[in-house]
C-alpha positions as a printed NumPy array, in Angstrom:
array([[ -18.109,   -7.084, -108.565],
       [ -16.596,  -10.096, -108.819],
       [ -17.063,  -11.317, -105.436],
       [ -20.385,  -10.904, -105.89 ],
       [ -20.85 ,  -12.365, -108.884],
       [ -18.953,  -15.693, -107.051],
       [ -21.099,  -15.639, -104.101],
       [ -24.768,  -15.333, -106.087],
       [ -23.723,  -18.508, -108.643],
       [ -22.171,  -20.731, -104.956],
       [ -25.543,  -19.726, -103.654],
       [ -27.336,  -20.963, -106.525],
       [ -28.731,  -24.827, -106.853],
       [ -26.975,  -26.272, -109.784],
       [ -30.466,  -27.384, -111.493],
       [ -33.041,  -25.149, -110.037],
       [ -31.366,  -22.051, -109.608],
       [ -32.934,  -20.59 , -106.909],
       [ -31.163,  -19.701, -103.359],
       [ -31.379,  -22.544, -100.505],
       [ -33.116,  -21.387,  -97.33 ],
       [ -30.887,  -20.769,  -94.647],
       [ -30.866,  -23.494,  -92.15 ],
       [ -32.496,  -22.81 ,  -88.575],
       [ -30.538,  -24.738,  -85.801],
       [ -31.297,  -24.161,  -81.974],
       [ -27.676,  -23.948,  -79.742],
       [ -26.849,  -23.839,  -76.479],
       [ -26.255,  -20.143,  -76.949],
       [ -29.949,  -19.6  ,  -78.733],
       [ -30.993,  -20.015,  -82.345],
       [ -28.43 ,  -19.282,  -85.924],
       [ -29.218,  -19.327,  -89.191],
       [ -27.022,  -21.535,  -91.266],
       [ -26.359,  -21.486,  -94.838],
       [ -23.848,  -23.335,  -96.942],
       [ -21.374,  -21.017,  -98.988],
       [ -19.271,  -24.424, -101.027],
       [ -17.871,  -21.605, -103.696],
       [ -15.957,  -19.762, -100.945],
       [ -12.67 ,  -19.375, -100.87 ],
       [ -11.337,  -20.429,  -97.596],
       [  -8.793,  -21.954,  -95.057],
       [  -8.331,  -23.223,  -91.646],
       [  -4.332,  -22.421,  -92.235],
       [  -4.618,  -18.729,  -93.486],
       [  -0.989,  -18.464,  -91.952],
       [   0.38 ,  -20.848,  -94.765],
       [   0.563,  -17.445,  -97.103],
       [   3.998,  -16.639,  -94.974],
       [   5.384,  -20.072,  -95.395],
       [   4.54 ,  -19.891,  -99.189],
       [   6.561,  -16.37 ,  -99.337],
       [   8.863,  -18.142,  -97.472],
       [   9.582,  -20.904,  -99.787],
       [   9.353,  -18.758, -102.511],
       [  11.727,  -16.644, -101.633],
       [  14.295,  -19.336, -100.603],
       [  13.886,  -21.041, -103.762],
       [  13.603,  -25.015, -102.366],
       [  10.356,  -25.402, -103.099],
       [  10.773,  -25.083, -106.887],
       [  14.086,  -26.993, -106.927],
       [  12.708,  -30.123, -104.65 ],
       [   9.581,  -29.879, -107.856],
       [  11.821,  -28.945, -110.633],
       [  14.51 ,  -32.351, -109.68 ],
       [  11.5  ,  -34.614, -108.791],
       [  11.535,  -37.152, -111.581],
       [   7.831,  -37.882, -111.437],
       [   6.234,  -37.76 , -115.612],
       [   3.069,  -38.765, -116.836],
       [   2.103,  -39.591, -120.421],
       [  -1.6  ,  -38.127, -120.096],
       [  -3.012,  -34.925, -120.155],
       [  -5.243,  -36.076, -117.664],
       [  -2.798,  -37.207, -115.253],
       [  -1.98 ,  -34.456, -112.38 ],
       [   0.715,  -31.839, -112.735],
       [   3.184,  -33.002, -110.613],
       [   3.487,  -30.167, -108.462],
       [  -0.029,  -30.578, -107.211],
       [   1.287,  -33.902, -106.119],
       [   4.412,  -32.843, -104.071],
       [   2.182,  -29.655, -102.686],
       [  -0.499,  -31.971, -101.703],
       [   1.915,  -33.837,  -99.69 ],
       [   3.735,  -30.805,  -98.167],
       [   0.394,  -29.89 ,  -97.366],
       [  -0.766,  -33.066,  -95.359],
       [   2.89 ,  -33.039,  -93.64 ],
       [   2.071,  -29.7  ,  -92.336],
       [  -1.111,  -30.86 ,  -91.092],
       [   0.164,  -33.395,  -89.396],
       [  -1.413,  -36.308,  -91.097],
       [  -0.198,  -40.192,  -90.98 ],
       [  -2.291,  -41.544,  -93.521],
       [  -2.968,  -40.869,  -96.769],
       [  -6.687,  -40.666,  -96.461],
       [  -6.516,  -37.613,  -94.354],
       [  -5.853,  -35.959,  -97.435],
       [  -9.662,  -35.88 ,  -97.966],
       [  -9.704,  -33.294,  -95.605],
       [  -7.683,  -30.907,  -97.712],
       [  -9.694,  -30.915, -101.364],
       [ -11.26 ,  -27.807, -100.611],
       [  -8.4  ,  -25.863,  -99.66 ],
       [  -8.541,  -23.422, -102.447],
       [  -6.321,  -20.767, -100.637],
       [  -3.898,  -23.26 , -100.023],
       [  -3.074,  -24.269, -103.368],
       [  -3.004,  -21.235, -104.528],
       [  -0.405,  -19.884, -101.887],
       [   1.91 ,  -22.929, -103.558],
       [   0.969,  -22.337, -106.764],
       [  -1.094,  -25.09 , -107.467],
       [  -3.993,  -26.074, -109.993],
       [  -5.672,  -28.069, -107.361],
       [  -5.132,  -30.146, -104.185],
       [  -5.176,  -33.97 , -105.946],
       [  -7.149,  -36.853, -104.065],
       [  -5.469,  -39.335, -101.767],
       [  -5.136,  -41.724, -104.945],
       [  -3.413,  -39.983, -106.975],
       [  -1.063,  -38.908, -104.79 ],
       [  -0.894,  -43.334, -103.46 ],
       [  -0.154,  -43.992, -107.282],
       [   1.9  ,  -40.896, -108.119],
       [   4.407,  -42.134, -105.162],
       [   4.166,  -45.47 , -107.057],
       [   5.685,  -44.698, -110.534],
       [   9.213,  -43.087, -108.69 ],
       [  11.35 ,  -46.946, -108.057],
       [  13.828,  -47.206, -105.194],
       [  17.119,  -45.706, -106.937],
       [  15.407,  -42.756, -108.599],
       [  13.616,  -41.692, -105.504],
       [  17.22 ,  -42.021, -103.434],
       [  18.639,  -39.996, -105.876],
       [  15.875,  -37.469, -105.816],
       [  15.223,  -37.036, -102.244],
       [  18.873,  -37.676, -100.663],
       [  20.487,  -34.602, -102.433],
       [  17.311,  -32.29 , -101.431],
       [  17.894,  -33.745,  -97.749],
       [  21.312,  -32.636,  -97.838],
       [  20.529,  -29.02 ,  -99.216],
       [  18.353,  -28.469,  -96.612],
       [  21.227,  -28.934,  -94.434],
       [  24.407,  -28.408,  -95.132],
       [  25.171,  -24.615,  -95.519],
       [  24.535,  -24.766,  -91.398],
       [  27.174,  -27.364,  -90.877],
       [  30.305,  -24.642,  -90.741],
       [  30.334,  -24.282,  -86.908],
       [  30.7  ,  -27.695,  -84.962],
       [  28.474,  -29.757,  -84.547],
       [  27.319,  -33.433,  -83.26 ],
       [  25.708,  -36.276,  -85.759],
       [  23.077,  -38.008,  -83.491],
       [  22.347,  -41.784,  -84.912],
       [  19.072,  -43.896,  -83.934],
       [  16.914,  -47.08 ,  -84.439],
       [  13.096,  -46.057,  -84.377],
       [  10.405,  -48.371,  -84.465],
       [   7.555,  -48.392,  -86.786],
       [   4.33 ,  -50.91 ,  -85.639],
       [   2.811,  -51.88 ,  -88.58 ],
       [  -1.025,  -52.905,  -89.06 ],
       [  -1.343,  -54.821,  -92.025],
       [   0.612,  -57.101,  -94.898],
       [   3.087,  -54.471,  -95.75 ],
       [   6.76 ,  -55.497,  -97.623],
       [   9.26 ,  -55.409,  -94.785],
       [   6.948,  -55.88 ,  -91.741],
       [   8.358,  -58.165,  -90.193],
       [   8.78 ,  -59.407,  -86.213],
       [  11.567,  -58.073,  -84.764],
       [  12.988,  -55.702,  -81.918],
       [   9.429,  -53.755,  -80.8  ],
       [   9.553,  -52.451,  -77.298],
       [   6.536,  -50.622,  -77.591],
       [   3.952,  -53.565,  -78.847],
       [   5.87 ,  -56.541,  -78.583],
       [   4.582,  -58.879,  -81.092],
       [   3.537,  -56.617,  -83.847],
       [   5.494,  -56.554,  -87.25 ],
       [   7.07 ,  -53.175,  -87.667],
       [   9.371,  -51.195,  -89.872],
       [  13.266,  -50.017,  -88.525],
       [  13.715,  -46.287,  -89.233],
       [  17.677,  -45.261,  -88.703],
       [  17.639,  -41.64 ,  -88.247],
       [  20.741,  -39.247,  -88.455],
       [  20.298,  -36.202,  -86.951],
       [  22.042,  -32.827,  -86.381],
       [  22.523,  -32.517,  -82.947],
       [  21.239,  -29.398,  -80.859],
       [  19.361,  -27.856,  -84.01 ],
       [  17.511,  -30.96 ,  -84.578],
       [  17.747,  -31.693,  -88.146],
       [  17.456,  -34.594,  -90.532],
       [  20.363,  -35.458,  -92.91 ],
       [  18.687,  -39.433,  -93.727],
       [  16.291,  -40.995,  -92.96 ],
       [  16.593,  -44.811,  -93.465],
       [  13.467,  -47.425,  -93.993],
       [  13.896,  -51.13 ,  -93.162],
       [  12.218,  -54.133,  -92.654],
       [  11.492,  -54.856,  -88.854],
       [  14.33 ,  -57.522,  -88.323],
       [  17.074,  -54.955,  -89.808],
       [  17.758,  -53.046,  -85.999],
       [  20.777,  -53.731,  -85.952],
       [  23.348,  -50.981,  -86.269],
       [  24.933,  -53.305,  -89.027],
       [  21.737,  -52.275,  -91.396],
       [  22.844,  -48.403,  -91.037],
       [  26.36 ,  -48.792,  -91.212],
       [  26.644,  -48.546,  -95.088],
       [  24.657,  -44.832,  -94.917],
       [  26.526,  -43.75 ,  -92.117],
       [  29.765,  -44.3  ,  -94.306],
       [  27.646,  -42.272,  -97.339],
       [  26.806,  -39.745,  -95.341],
       [  30.254,  -38.952,  -94.054],
       [  31.337,  -39.125,  -97.278],
       [  29.093,  -36.756,  -98.269],
       [  29.851,  -34.303,  -96.154],
       [  33.539,  -34.22 ,  -97.182],
       [  36.62 ,  -33.694,  -95.815],
       [  39.65 ,  -31.082,  -96.207],
       [  39.251,  -27.602,  -96.165],
       [  35.327,  -27.321,  -97.6  ],
       [  34.421,  -30.529,  -94.741],
       [  31.086,  -30.22 ,  -93.267],
       [  31.831,  -33.19 ,  -91.242],
       [  30.616,  -33.565,  -87.436],
       [  33.139,  -32.766,  -84.605],
       [  31.759,  -36.13 ,  -82.665],
       [  29.123,  -39.114,  -84.08 ],
       [  26.989,  -40.116,  -80.911],
       [  24.961,  -42.891,  -80.462],
       [  23.647,  -45.556,  -78.002],
       [  24.781,  -48.948,  -77.088],
       [  22.974,  -50.424,  -80.668],
       [  26.218,  -48.611,  -82.268],
       [  29.031,  -49.917,  -79.981],
       [  30.288,  -52.347,  -82.041],
       [  33.227,  -53.192,  -84.331],
       [  31.379,  -53.08 ,  -87.074],
       [  30.695,  -49.213,  -86.952],
       [  33.924,  -48.427,  -85.047],
       [  36.194,  -49.622,  -87.698],
       [  33.394,  -47.471,  -89.623],
       [  33.921,  -44.524,  -88.32 ],
       [  38.197,  -44.758,  -87.231],
       [  38.754,  -45.706,  -90.92 ],
       [  37.643,  -42.207,  -91.82 ],
       [  39.459,  -40.567,  -88.731],
       [  35.904,  -40.191,  -87.299],
       [  35.667,  -39.211,  -83.435],
       [  32.905,  -41.05 ,  -81.528],
       [  31.299,  -41.168,  -78.533],
       [  29.309,  -44.509,  -77.963],
       [  27.439,  -46.514,  -75.497],
       [  28.394,  -49.656,  -75.135],
       [  25.94 ,  -52.82 ,  -74.199],
       [  26.086,  -54.55 ,  -70.507],
       [  27.906,  -57.835,  -71.648],
       [  29.093,  -60.164,  -69.827],
       [  33.122,  -58.159,  -70.217],
       [  31.503,  -54.917,  -69.505],
       [  30.34 ,  -55.817,  -66.264],
       [  33.273,  -57.152,  -64.593],
       [  34.627,  -53.954,  -66.1  ],
       [  32.743,  -52.29 ,  -64.277],
       [  33.091,  -54.616,  -60.977],
       [  36.9  ,  -53.493,  -61.512],
       [  36.741,  -49.816,  -61.72 ],
       [  34.453,  -49.556,  -58.756],
       [  37.322,  -50.377,  -56.164],
       [  39.601,  -47.565,  -57.712],
       [  40.211,  -44.267,  -56.033],
       [  40.562,  -41.95 ,  -58.716],
       [  36.929,  -41.378,  -59.36 ],
       [  36.426,  -37.795,  -60.895],
       [  34.732,  -34.939,  -58.807],
       [  31.065,  -35.417,  -58.888],
       [  29.844,  -32.835,  -61.775],
       [  26.625,  -30.269,  -61.545],
       [  24.547,  -33.797,  -62.873],
       [  26.487,  -36.027,  -59.427],
       [  27.797,  -38.091,  -61.848],
       [  31.162,  -39.541,  -61.241],
       [  33.928,  -40.538,  -64.34 ],
       [  36.848,  -43.038,  -64.672],
       [  38.492,  -44.323,  -67.605],
       [  40.617,  -47.346,  -68.746],
       [  41.105,  -49.139,  -71.973],
       [  39.452,  -51.927,  -73.296],
       [  39.311,  -54.863,  -75.5  ],
       [  36.332,  -56.743,  -75.857],
       [  35.739,  -60.229,  -77.34 ],
       [  35.464,  -59.437,  -81.158],
       [  37.003,  -55.781,  -81.187],
       [  40.216,  -55.72 ,  -83.099],
       [  42.413,  -53.603,  -80.459],
       [  42.181,  -51.795,  -76.993],
       [  39.653,  -48.572,  -76.961],
       [  39.44 ,  -45.869,  -74.824],
       [  36.218,  -46.512,  -72.569],
       [  34.516,  -44.198,  -69.934],
       [  32.375,  -45.255,  -67.105],
       [  30.004,  -43.076,  -65.753],
       [  27.963,  -43.371,  -62.473],
       [  25.317,  -41.77 ,  -60.32 ],
       [  23.806,  -42.594,  -57.361],
       [  20.9  ,  -43.96 ,  -57.283],
       [  18.363,  -42.314,  -54.701],
       [  16.856,  -44.535,  -52.067],
       [  12.851,  -44.993,  -52.832],
       [  13.398,  -44.936,  -56.978],
       [  12.887,  -47.445,  -59.167],
       [  10.481,  -48.113,  -61.902],
       [   7.627,  -51.044,  -62.954],
       [   8.269,  -53.886,  -64.772],
       [   6.108,  -56.547,  -66.633],
       [   6.428,  -59.843,  -65.01 ],
       [   5.223,  -62.824,  -67.929],
       [   3.039,  -59.777,  -68.929],
       [   0.431,  -59.094,  -66.322],
       [   2.067,  -58.517,  -62.718],
       [   3.693,  -55.203,  -62.436],
       [   6.777,  -55.409,  -59.758],
       [   9.577,  -53.126,  -58.441],
       [  12.947,  -53.174,  -60.382],
       [  15.924,  -50.685,  -60.105],
       [  16.295,  -48.197,  -62.508],
       [  18.797,  -49.327,  -65.111],
       [  21.671,  -51.122,  -64.848],
       [  22.795,  -51.012,  -61.061],
       [  26.039,  -51.661,  -58.444],
       [  25.525,  -52.289,  -55.13 ],
       [  28.842,  -50.212,  -52.781],
       [  28.113,  -50.988,  -49.491],
       [  25.069,  -49.366,  -48.344],
       [  24.816,  -47.271,  -51.391],
       [  22.951,  -48.314,  -54.805],
       [  24.89 ,  -46.988,  -58.072],
       [  22.962,  -46.545,  -61.187],
       [  25.834,  -46.852,  -64.466],
       [  26.96 ,  -46.562,  -68.071],
       [  29.9  ,  -47.315,  -70.328],
       [  30.836,  -45.191,  -73.253],
       [  33.871,  -45.899,  -75.772],
       [  35.062,  -43.204,  -77.48 ],
       [  38.467,  -42.077,  -79.116],
       [  37.378,  -38.411,  -79.126],
       [  40.197,  -36.218,  -77.187],
       [  38.559,  -34.301,  -74.698],
       [  38.981,  -34.571,  -70.99 ],
       [  37.112,  -37.275,  -69.324],
       [  34.68 ,  -34.553,  -67.653],
       [  33.008,  -33.249,  -70.465],
       [  32.157,  -37.274,  -71.881],
       [  29.468,  -37.152,  -69.164],
       [  27.92 ,  -34.544,  -70.167],
       [  28.249,  -35.113,  -73.803],
       [  26.297,  -38.096,  -73.795],
       [  23.593,  -36.807,  -71.735],
       [  22.947,  -34.069,  -74.147],
       [  21.511,  -36.92 ,  -76.494],
       [  18.46 ,  -36.799,  -74.657],
       [  17.507,  -33.652,  -76.687],
       [  17.829,  -35.8  ,  -79.524],
       [  15.641,  -38.299,  -78.562],
       [  12.87 ,  -36.004,  -77.882],
       [  13.721,  -35.028,  -81.88 ],
       [  13.123,  -38.559,  -82.657],
       [   9.587,  -38.937,  -80.457],
       [   8.392,  -35.466,  -82.2  ],
       [   9.083,  -36.617,  -86.015],
       [   7.204,  -40.08 ,  -85.188],
       [   4.667,  -38.411,  -83.593],
       [   3.669,  -34.896,  -84.364],
       [   5.143,  -35.667,  -88.395],
       [   4.074,  -38.58 ,  -89.166],
       [   7.176,  -40.027,  -89.687],
       [   5.759,  -43.587,  -88.737],
       [   3.009,  -42.686,  -91.033],
       [   1.629,  -42.641,  -94.812],
       [   2.153,  -46.315,  -94.731],
       [   1.713,  -48.414,  -98.099],
       [   2.255,  -52.129,  -98.748],
       [   5.517,  -51.839, -100.959],
       [   8.393,  -49.874,  -98.703],
       [   9.575,  -47.832, -101.445],
       [   6.77 ,  -45.684, -100.974],
       [   7.595,  -45.673,  -97.37 ],
       [  11.227,  -44.712,  -98.106],
       [  10.191,  -41.982, -100.134],
       [   7.294,  -40.546,  -97.7  ],
       [   9.831,  -40.744,  -94.908],
       [  12.676,  -38.808,  -96.538],
       [   9.874,  -36.343,  -97.499],
       [   8.524,  -35.643,  -93.811],
       [  11.884,  -35.28 ,  -93.008],
       [  12.68 ,  -33.057,  -95.634],
       [   9.723,  -30.538,  -94.761],
       [  10.462,  -30.912,  -91.095],
       [  14.038,  -29.097,  -91.997],
       [  12.163,  -26.23 ,  -93.926],
       [   9.439,  -25.865,  -91.11 ],
       [  12.295,  -25.969,  -88.755],
       [  14.027,  -23.16 ,  -90.331],
       [  11.066,  -21.018,  -90.829],
       [  10.485,  -20.961,  -87.005],
       [  13.376,  -20.972,  -85.893],
       [  13.784,  -17.448,  -88.211],
       [  10.534,  -16.455,  -86.367],
       [  11.806,  -17.043,  -83.188],
       [  15.893,  -17.074,  -82.915],
       [  16.052,  -17.218,  -79.404],
       [  14.149,  -20.793,  -78.716],
       [  12.785,  -23.698,  -80.756],
       [   9.019,  -25.321,  -80.063],
       [   7.754,  -28.59 ,  -81.262],
       [   5.226,  -28.991,  -84.06 ],
       [   2.154,  -29.726,  -81.85 ],
       [   2.838,  -25.692,  -80.186],
       [   4.854,  -23.88 ,  -83.406],
       [   1.907,  -25.288,  -85.992],
       [  -0.865,  -23.732,  -84.133],
       [   0.812,  -20.889,  -83.591],
       [   2.328,  -19.954,  -87.019],
       [  -0.303,  -21.825,  -89.35 ],
       [  -3.556,  -21.69 ,  -87.719],
       [  -5.556,  -19.076,  -88.37 ],
       [  -9.197,  -18.797,  -90.845],
       [  -8.508,  -17.224,  -94.057],
       [ -11.091,  -15.325,  -96.491],
       [ -10.011,  -15.371, -100.175],
       [ -11.495,  -12.075, -101.876],
       [ -10.928,  -11.64 , -105.571],
       [ -11.39 ,   -8.122, -107.162],
       [  -9.693,   -6.192, -109.967],
       [  -6.917,   -9.317, -110.639],
       [  -5.797,   -8.794, -106.75 ],
       [  -6.252,  -11.28 , -104.286],
       [  -6.864,  -10.181, -100.902],
       [  -6.72 ,  -12.626,  -97.844],
       [  -8.448,  -11.674,  -94.178],
       [  -7.078,  -13.475,  -91.699],
       [  -8.754,  -14.518,  -87.797],
       [  -6.673,  -15.61 ,  -85.599],
       [  -7.866,  -18.455,  -84.025],
       [  -5.658,  -19.549,  -80.873],
       [  -5.104,  -17.549,  -77.977],
       [  -1.513,  -16.23 ,  -78.345],
       [  -2.572,  -14.223,  -81.574],
       [  -0.758,  -11.052,  -80.131],
       [   3.196,  -13.096,  -80.394],
       [   2.408,  -13.233,  -84.223],
       [   2.888,   -9.539,  -85.515],
       [   6.903,  -10.104,  -83.992],
       [   7.49 ,  -13.639,  -84.928],
       [   6.129,  -12.46 ,  -88.716],
       [   8.176,   -9.215,  -88.493],
       [  10.846,  -11.363,  -87.647],
       [  10.647,  -13.669,  -90.887],
       [  10.416,  -10.642,  -93.048],
       [  13.714,   -9.449,  -92.024],
       [  15.333,  -12.787,  -92.834],
       [  13.721,  -13.183,  -96.418],
       [  14.673,   -9.176,  -96.635],
       [  18.157,  -10.112,  -95.903],
       [  17.838,  -13.013,  -98.554],
       [  16.552,  -10.735, -101.064],
       [  18.987,   -7.891, -100.974],
       [  22.045,  -10.028, -100.907],
       [  20.283,  -12.121, -104.13 ],
       [  20.151,   -8.534, -106.323],
       [  23.435,   -8.274, -105.726],
       [  24.996,  -11.101, -106.554],
       [  22.726,  -12.971, -109.178],
       [  24.448,  -16.209, -108.625],
       [  24.096,  -16.674, -104.927],
       [  22.027,  -19.568, -103.478],
       [  19.238,  -18.065, -101.492],
       [  18.839,  -21.013,  -98.772],
       [  22.369,  -20.736,  -98.322],
       [  22.373,  -17.412,  -97.46 ],
       [  18.874,  -17.917,  -95.215],
       [  20.761,  -20.891,  -93.43 ],
       [  23.835,  -18.545,  -92.875],
       [  21.963,  -15.873,  -91.584],
       [  19.4  ,  -17.849,  -89.44 ],
       [  22.207,  -19.571,  -87.702],
       [  24.184,  -16.532,  -86.758],
       [  20.796,  -15.096,  -84.999],
       [  20.242,  -18.581,  -83.416],
       [  23.718,  -19.322,  -82.224],
       [  23.816,  -17.352,  -78.425],
       [  20.818,  -19.63 ,  -78.097],
       [  22.389,  -22.989,  -78.993],
       [  26.166,  -21.425,  -77.16 ],
       [  29.469,  -22.772,  -77.947],
       [  31.023,  -26.374,  -78.571],
       [  31.499,  -26.993,  -74.545],
       [  34.413,  -29.478,  -74.519],
       [  38.115,  -27.912,  -74.808],
       [  40.591,  -30.5  ,  -76.276],
       [  42.688,  -32.62 ,  -74.094],
       [  44.46 ,  -35.824,  -74.507],
       [  43.362,  -39.199,  -72.966],
       [  45.922,  -41.571,  -70.921],
       [  47.284,  -44.044,  -73.573],
       [  47.147,  -47.585,  -72.36 ]])
C-alpha cells in the first residue's frame, strides 16, 4: 500500500494532479515508451549497503563523525553526518571535483544506508570544510588515519615515503612553479605520502606548496609519524624505511638514525657517487646475478655534507642491446637515449643504482628490497588517478589537506573491505569498486520494512555471492567477539582477522638478519 501511494504521488504533476503521458522514443532496437519517476528510491550503487554494514559493524564511520570538530549554530545548517557521508560517497564514486557531488543528490538509498538525512550540495560541502581550521583538521584526521591502520602493524612491515605532484589550473594558495615532470611550467602542490608497503595502506598525506617537493619539507612529518608508532614492547615501528633519491640526504638520514630506525634510500647521481661507481666497477667481488640479473657490491662512503661514513650498495644490471627510451630535445624533437644512469664496460652496458642503508641485511637482499618498492609506486598512482587524491581543489590549501586525508582514510577502509571479501589478492579501485559497488538498487518500503532489489550490471556477477559471504564471515567474527568482550575494539578485531587471512598471500618478511662489513 505504501509503495502504491508513493508511485501514484510521484507520477502526478504538482499543479495539475494528472499523470504525464509516456514519451514515445524510437530506438535502434524498436519503439519504447518512457515515463519519468522522480519519486522512486533508487541507486546505481546498490551494493553500498554491504559496505554500510561493514562500517556499522566496525564503528569506524561513527567514530570519524563523532570526532569531527564541525559545528553549526543555525538550525537550518546541514548535519555533519550528512556532510561527511556526502564526501565519502563522492570519494567512493571516484569523483575528483566538488561539482561532481551533484550526481549524488538524488541517491536516497545511499543516504538511508549511511544514516543520513540527505546528500548535501557541493556548496554546502565546500563551506563546511572551510569552517575547520588547519590545526583542528590535523588533530581530527591524523588520529583517524592512524587508527585505520595501527592494529595491522604488529607484523614486520616497510614504510615507503614518496612525493607526488598535483598539477593546478587556477589561483590556489600554494600554487607554485616547482618540480613538475608531467606538466613542466604548470603550478602545483606536492603530496608527501607515507605508505605501508605490501598492504598498500596510507599512514598520512601532507599537502605542501609546489616548491616544497624536497624531502626537507617531509622530515618533521616523518619524525612525528615514527614517534606516534611508539617504542619498546608495544612499538609498531617499521622494520625498514624506504624511499627514492629525493630522500637519500643528510637531513633524513640523521632523522632516522637518531631514532635507531633502519632505512634503505636511493642516492642521487652526484659527481662523488658517480666517481664511486667508476671505482667499484673494476672490483672482482660482485655478487652472483640474482633472479632479475642484478649484481651487487658494497662499500663505505662519506659524501660532502655527511657527518659520517655510511654503508652504500651499488646494484647493476646488464642493459640489453636496443633497449632505449625517448627523450625530448628543446621540447620538440624526440631522440633515443639510454635508459637511466648507465656505464660502459668494454662492449657491455650496465644500468646501475646506488643505495645507502644501515639495515643489517645481507647484500643479496638489498636489491630485491628496493625493487619491491615498485608496488608502492603503483599504489601512489592509484590514489591520484582512481581515488581523487589530486582532486577536490579549492583556493585555500587547508581544505585540500583535509580532503586529501579524507581520501586516504576512505581508501584504507575500502582496502580492508575488499581484502575481507577477497583475502587472496587485492585489486585496484578501477576493478574493485565496480565489482563490489555497481548494481542498480530499487528500494521498496512496506510495513516499516525496507526491501532493496539489486540488479548487478557487470559481467562478473557470479563472483559476488562468495565475496559477500567472506565479508559476512569477517563481520560475524567481529560481532561474536564484541558480544563476549564489551570493551573490545571492533575495528582492531577486524584488522587482526583480515591480516591473518591475507598473511599467506603476502609472504614472510624475506631478508634474513646478517651483519654487514665494517668500514
